[in-house]
Coordinates of C-alpha atoms in Angstrom, one line a residue:
M922 CA -2.4 -9.3 37.3
T923 CA -1.8 -5.6 37.8
D924 CA -4.3 -3.4 39.4
F925 CA -4.4 -0.7 36.8
N926 CA -4.0 -0.4 33.0
S927 CA -1.0 1.7 32.3
T928 CA -2.6 3.7 29.4
N929 CA -6.0 4.8 30.8
F930 CA -5.8 3.9 34.5
Q931 CA -8.7 1.5 34.4
P932 CA -8.8 -0.9 37.4
A933 CA -8.6 -4.6 36.6
T934 CA -11.3 -5.2 39.2
F935 CA -13.8 -3.3 41.4
Q936 CA -14.4 -4.5 45.0
L937 CA -18.0 -5.2 45.8
S938 CA -19.5 -4.6 49.3
W939 CA -22.8 -4.8 51.0
F940 CA -24.3 -3.5 54.2
P941 CA -21.6 -1.5 55.9
G942 CA -20.6 -2.7 59.4
L943 CA -22.4 -6.0 59.0
G944 CA -19.7 -8.1 57.4
A945 CA -20.0 -10.9 59.9
A946 CA -23.7 -11.2 59.3
N947 CA -23.5 -11.4 55.5
H948 CA -24.3 -15.1 55.5
W949 CA -27.4 -14.6 57.5
I950 CA -28.4 -11.6 55.4
S951 CA -28.1 -13.8 52.3
I952 CA -31.1 -15.9 53.5
P953 CA -33.8 -13.3 52.8
F954 CA -32.2 -12.3 49.5
C955 CA -32.1 -15.9 48.4
V956 CA -35.8 -16.1 49.3
F957 CA -36.3 -12.9 47.2
Y958 CA -34.6 -14.4 44.2
V959 CA -36.5 -17.7 44.4
T960 CA -39.9 -16.0 45.0
A961 CA -39.2 -13.6 42.0
M962 CA -38.2 -16.5 39.7
V963 CA -41.0 -18.8 40.7
G964 CA -43.7 -16.0 40.7
N965 CA -42.8 -14.4 37.4
C966 CA -42.3 -17.8 35.6
T967 CA -45.7 -18.9 37.0
V968 CA -47.4 -15.8 35.5
L969 CA -45.7 -16.4 32.2
C970 CA -46.6 -20.1 32.0
I971 CA -50.3 -19.4 32.9
I972 CA -50.6 -16.7 30.3
W973 CA -48.7 -18.8 27.7
K974 CA -51.0 -21.9 28.2
D975 CA -54.4 -20.1 28.5
R976 CA -55.3 -18.7 25.1
R977 CA -58.1 -16.7 26.7
L978 CA -55.4 -14.6 28.3
H979 CA -53.7 -13.7 25.0
Q980 CA -55.1 -10.2 25.3
P981 CA -53.3 -6.8 25.5
M982 CA -53.5 -6.5 29.3
Y983 CA -51.9 -9.9 29.8
L984 CA -49.3 -9.5 27.1
F985 CA -48.1 -6.3 28.8
L986 CA -48.1 -8.3 32.0
C987 CA -45.8 -10.9 30.3
M988 CA -43.5 -8.0 29.3
L989 CA -43.4 -6.9 33.0
S990 CA -42.7 -10.4 34.2
I991 CA -39.9 -10.9 31.7
N992 CA -38.4 -7.6 32.7
D993 CA -38.6 -8.5 36.4
L994 CA -36.7 -11.7 35.6
G995 CA -34.1 -9.7 33.8
V996 CA -33.6 -7.4 36.8
S997 CA -33.2 -10.3 39.1
L998 CA -30.8 -12.2 36.8
S999 CA -28.7 -9.0 36.3
T1000 CA -27.9 -8.7 40.0
L1001 CA -27.9 -12.5 40.8
P1002 CA -24.2 -13.4 40.0
T1003 CA -22.5 -10.7 42.0
V1004 CA -24.9 -10.7 44.9
L1005 CA -24.7 -14.4 45.5
S1006 CA -20.9 -14.5 45.0
T1007 CA -20.6 -11.7 47.6
F1008 CA -23.0 -13.2 50.1
C1009 CA -22.5 -16.9 49.7
F1010 CA -18.9 -17.3 48.6
D1011 CA -17.2 -14.2 49.9
V1012 CA -16.0 -13.3 46.3
T1013 CA -16.0 -9.5 46.3
D1014 CA -14.0 -8.8 43.1
V1015 CA -15.7 -8.1 39.8
A1016 CA -13.8 -7.4 36.6
F1017 CA -14.0 -3.9 35.2
D1018 CA -15.7 -4.9 31.9
A1019 CA -18.0 -7.3 33.7
C1020 CA -19.0 -4.5 36.1
L1021 CA -19.8 -2.2 33.1
A1022 CA -21.9 -5.0 31.5
Q1023 CA -23.9 -5.5 34.7
M1024 CA -24.4 -1.8 35.0
F1025 CA -25.7 -1.7 31.5
F1026 CA -28.2 -4.5 32.0
I1027 CA -29.4 -3.2 35.4
H1028 CA -30.1 0.3 34.1
S1029 CA -31.6 -1.1 30.8
F1030 CA -34.1 -3.3 32.6
S1031 CA -35.0 -0.4 35.0
N1032 CA -35.7 1.8 32.0
M1033 CA -37.7 -0.9 30.3
G1034 CA -39.7 -1.4 33.5
S1035 CA -40.7 2.3 33.4
G1036 CA -41.7 2.0 29.7
I1037 CA -43.8 -1.1 30.3
L1038 CA -45.7 0.5 33.2
L1039 CA -46.4 3.4 30.8
A1040 CA -47.7 1.0 28.2
M1041 CA -49.9 -0.7 30.8
S1042 CA -51.3 2.6 31.8
F1043 CA -52.1 3.3 28.1
D1044 CA -53.8 -0.1 28.0
R1045 CA -56.0 0.8 31.0
F1046 CA -56.7 4.2 29.5
V1047 CA -58.0 2.7 26.2
A1048 CA -60.0 -0.1 28.0
I1049 CA -61.8 2.4 30.2
C1050 CA -62.0 5.6 28.2
D1051 CA -62.6 4.1 24.7
P1052 CA -63.7 0.4 25.2
L1053 CA -65.4 0.1 21.8
R1054 CA -62.1 0.7 20.0
Y1055 CA -59.9 -1.3 22.4
A1056 CA -59.4 -4.3 20.2
A1057 CA -58.8 -2.1 17.1
I1058 CA -56.3 0.1 18.8
L1059 CA -54.2 -2.5 20.7
T1060 CA -53.7 -5.1 18.1
N1061 CA -51.0 -7.7 18.4
P1062 CA -48.6 -6.1 15.8
R1063 CA -49.0 -2.8 17.6
I1064 CA -48.2 -4.4 21.0
V1065 CA -45.1 -5.9 19.4
R1066 CA -44.0 -2.5 18.1
I1067 CA -44.6 -0.9 21.5
G1068 CA -42.4 -3.6 23.1
L1069 CA -39.6 -3.1 20.5
A1070 CA -39.8 0.7 21.0
I1071 CA -39.4 0.2 24.8
V1072 CA -36.3 -2.0 24.3
I1073 CA -34.7 0.3 21.7
R1074 CA -35.3 3.4 23.8
S1075 CA -33.9 1.7 26.9
F1076 CA -30.7 0.5 25.2
G1077 CA -30.3 3.8 23.4
V1078 CA -30.5 5.8 26.6
V1079 CA -28.3 3.5 28.7
L1080 CA -25.6 2.7 26.1
P1081 CA -23.7 6.0 26.7
L1082 CA -23.3 5.2 30.4
P1083 CA -20.6 2.5 30.1
I1084 CA -18.9 4.6 27.4
L1085 CA -18.8 7.6 29.7
I1086 CA -17.3 5.4 32.5
K1087 CA -14.7 4.0 30.1
R1088 CA -13.3 7.4 29.4
L1089 CA -12.6 8.1 33.1
P1090 CA -9.3 7.4 34.9
F1091 CA -9.5 5.5 38.2
C1092 CA -6.6 6.1 40.6
H1093 CA -6.6 4.0 43.7
A1094 CA -10.2 3.8 45.1
K1095 CA -12.1 0.8 43.7
A1096 CA -14.5 -0.2 46.5
L1097 CA -18.1 0.0 45.5
S1098 CA -21.0 0.6 47.9
H1099 CA -23.1 -2.3 46.7
A1100 CA -22.9 -5.9 45.7
Y1101 CA -23.7 -4.9 42.1
C1102 CA -22.6 -2.1 39.8
L1103 CA -24.5 1.1 39.3
H1104 CA -23.5 4.1 37.3
S1105 CA -23.7 6.6 40.2
D1106 CA -21.6 4.2 42.4
V1107 CA -18.9 3.5 39.8
M1108 CA -18.4 7.1 38.6
R1109 CA -17.8 8.5 42.1
L1110 CA -14.6 6.4 42.2
A1111 CA -13.0 8.2 39.3
C1112 CA -10.2 10.7 39.9
A1113 CA -11.4 13.1 37.2
D1114 CA -14.2 15.6 36.5
I1115 CA -17.5 13.6 36.3
T1116 CA -19.7 16.6 35.4
I1117 CA -20.6 15.0 32.1
N1118 CA -21.6 11.8 33.7
N1119 CA -23.7 13.6 36.3
I1120 CA -25.5 15.8 33.7
Y1121 CA -26.2 12.8 31.4
G1122 CA -27.3 10.6 34.2
L1123 CA -29.7 13.4 35.4
C1124 CA -31.0 14.0 31.9
A1125 CA -31.6 10.3 31.3
V1126 CA -33.6 10.0 34.6
L1127 CA -35.7 13.0 33.7
I1128 CA -36.3 12.0 30.0
V1129 CA -37.2 8.4 30.8
F1130 CA -38.6 8.2 34.3
G1131 CA -39.8 11.7 34.5
I1132 CA -41.8 11.7 31.2
D1133 CA -43.1 8.2 31.8
L1134 CA -44.4 9.1 35.3
L1135 CA -45.9 12.3 34.0
L1136 CA -47.8 10.4 31.2
I1137 CA -48.9 7.7 33.7
V1138 CA -50.3 10.4 36.0
I1139 CA -52.1 12.1 33.1
S1140 CA -53.6 8.9 31.9
Y1141 CA -55.0 8.1 35.4
I1142 CA -56.4 11.6 35.7
L1143 CA -58.3 10.9 32.5
I1144 CA -59.3 7.5 33.7
M1145 CA -60.6 8.9 37.0
I1146 CA -62.7 11.5 35.1
T1147 CA -64.2 8.8 32.9
I1148 CA -64.9 6.4 35.9
F1149 CA -66.6 9.1 38.0
S1150 CA -68.8 10.0 35.0
L1151 CA -70.3 6.5 34.9
A1152 CA -73.8 6.4 36.2
S1153 CA -73.7 3.0 37.8
G1154 CA -71.8 2.5 41.1
G1155 CA -71.2 -1.1 40.2
R1156 CA -69.5 -0.2 36.9
R1157 CA -67.3 2.4 38.7
L1158 CA -66.2 -0.2 41.1
K1159 CA -65.5 -2.8 38.4
A1160 CA -63.5 -0.2 36.4
L1161 CA -61.5 0.8 39.4
N1162 CA -60.8 -2.8 40.3
T1163 CA -59.1 -3.4 36.9
C1164 CA -56.6 -0.6 37.7
V1165 CA -55.6 -1.6 41.3
S1166 CA -52.9 -4.1 40.3
H1167 CA -51.3 -1.6 37.9
V1168 CA -51.4 1.3 40.4
C1169 CA -49.7 -1.0 43.0
A1170 CA -47.0 -1.9 40.4
V1171 CA -46.4 1.8 39.7
L1172 CA -46.1 2.7 43.3
I1173 CA -43.8 -0.2 44.1
F1174 CA -41.6 0.8 41.2
Y1175 CA -41.5 4.6 41.4
I1176 CA -41.5 5.4 45.1
P1177 CA -38.2 3.5 45.8
M1178 CA -36.7 4.9 42.6
I1179 CA -37.5 8.5 43.4
T1180 CA -36.3 8.0 47.0
V1181 CA -33.0 6.5 45.8
S1182 CA -32.5 9.4 43.3
I1183 CA -33.1 12.0 46.0
I1184 CA -30.9 10.4 48.5
H1185 CA -28.0 9.9 46.0
R1186 CA -28.1 13.6 45.0
Y1187 CA -29.1 15.4 48.1
G1188 CA -28.4 13.0 51.0
E1189 CA -24.6 13.1 51.2
N1190 CA -24.8 13.2 55.0
S1191 CA -27.2 10.3 55.3
P1192 CA -25.7 7.0 56.6
P1193 CA -24.3 4.6 54.0
L1194 CA -26.6 2.0 55.2
V1195 CA -29.6 4.1 54.0
H1196 CA -28.2 4.3 50.5
V1197 CA -27.6 0.5 50.3
L1198 CA -31.0 -0.4 51.8
L1199 CA -33.0 1.9 49.5
S1200 CA -31.1 0.7 46.4
S1201 CA -31.8 -2.9 47.5
V1202 CA -35.5 -2.2 47.9
Y1203 CA -35.6 -0.6 44.5
L1204 CA -34.0 -3.5 42.7
F1205 CA -35.3 -6.5 44.7
V1206 CA -38.8 -5.7 45.9
P1207 CA -40.7 -5.0 42.6
P1208 CA -39.8 -8.4 41.0
V1209 CA -41.1 -10.2 44.1
I1210 CA -44.2 -8.1 44.7
N1211 CA -45.5 -7.7 41.2
P1212 CA -46.4 -11.3 40.5
I1213 CA -48.0 -11.6 43.9
V1214 CA -50.1 -8.5 43.4
Y1215 CA -51.3 -9.5 40.0
S1216 CA -52.0 -13.1 41.1
I1217 CA -54.2 -11.9 44.0
K1218 CA -56.0 -9.0 42.2
T1219 CA -56.4 -10.5 38.7
K1220 CA -59.3 -13.0 38.8
E1221 CA -58.3 -15.0 35.7
I1222 CA -54.7 -15.5 36.9
R1223 CA -55.9 -16.3 40.4
K1224 CA -58.3 -18.9 39.1
S1225 CA -55.6 -20.5 36.8
I1226 CA -53.2 -20.8 39.8
L1227 CA -55.9 -22.4 42.0
K1228 CA -56.7 -24.8 39.1
M1229 CA -53.0 -25.6 38.7
F1230 CA -52.7 -26.4 42.4
S1231 CA -55.9 -28.5 42.5
R1232 CA -54.6 -30.5 39.6
G1233 CA -51.3 -31.0 41.4
L1234 CA -53.1 -32.2 44.5
E1235 CA -55.2 -34.6 42.5
L1236 CA -52.1 -36.0 40.8
T1237 CA -50.4 -36.4 44.2
G1238 CA -53.5 -38.2 45.5
T1239 CA -53.6 -40.5 42.5
V1240 CA -49.9 -41.4 42.8
T1241 CA -50.4 -42.0 46.6
A1242 CA -53.4 -44.2 45.9
H1243 CA -51.5 -46.3 43.3
H1244 CA -48.6 -46.6 45.7
D1245 CA -50.9 -47.8 48.5
G1246 CA -52.5 -50.3 46.1
F1247 CA -49.2 -51.8 45.2
Q1248 CA -48.4 -52.3 48.9

């Protein structure tokens, strides 16, 4: 196999990497990341199963939570193949087209995550500021349309990224900074002007993440005004408590994302380890933390999980008793 295509100088493969200077410790570093993957898969699948089985939870708030859990699974599955191959099997090469496909899905799910958090903030805004019309506004067909709009917007915004990468020539450098493919990481390897890529990437971030975050902040300003206008302290506390999980999810998502964007654009002199670590936090932490936060702070989900565990313990006790009886 040749390294480069003779017509457009596209590399046959890119070389994945991980934490710089820690190559000998890769197998040890893989342990916490495997724990992250297992926790994210089990946690989000548990949330989905609980909401699917309990018809009482087929409400807008929990349907949006299902969207968030599916999106978190998508983020985890997008990075899983190359991260595990790099850590566990020392396979560091990824095909050019496979890299572009992974880049598309990682950025698409990141965009969808932002849109879902915006939809969840709208759900909390309607529930607190206009509770009498909540059921009439957030009907199931409307929730489906919101979900489709999030997916279409995400795919539409991200689709130009691999197209812009395909037009670039790559000379000799093909070593990436991560164990997965990101647009900012791939485009810096090109031996051509990447101004268009930079401008489009910045515009995409501002249009999607910037507008979403602005609308989330505005919705919570209106929510706080409504909450503090309530006469009863108990009602204020109850209304605030329904927002805690979503606020945690917003902070977990946007703080690493904003930090990564700032470091990539203005932290050229920062150590490479900082870039890799912050990108890892941005991609790996939210899918792990979100189901834990919602399981702890959402009473209905917490009760369902406890009930599921109690049934499991009862079943285990019954099987053990039968086994002892046969003996």
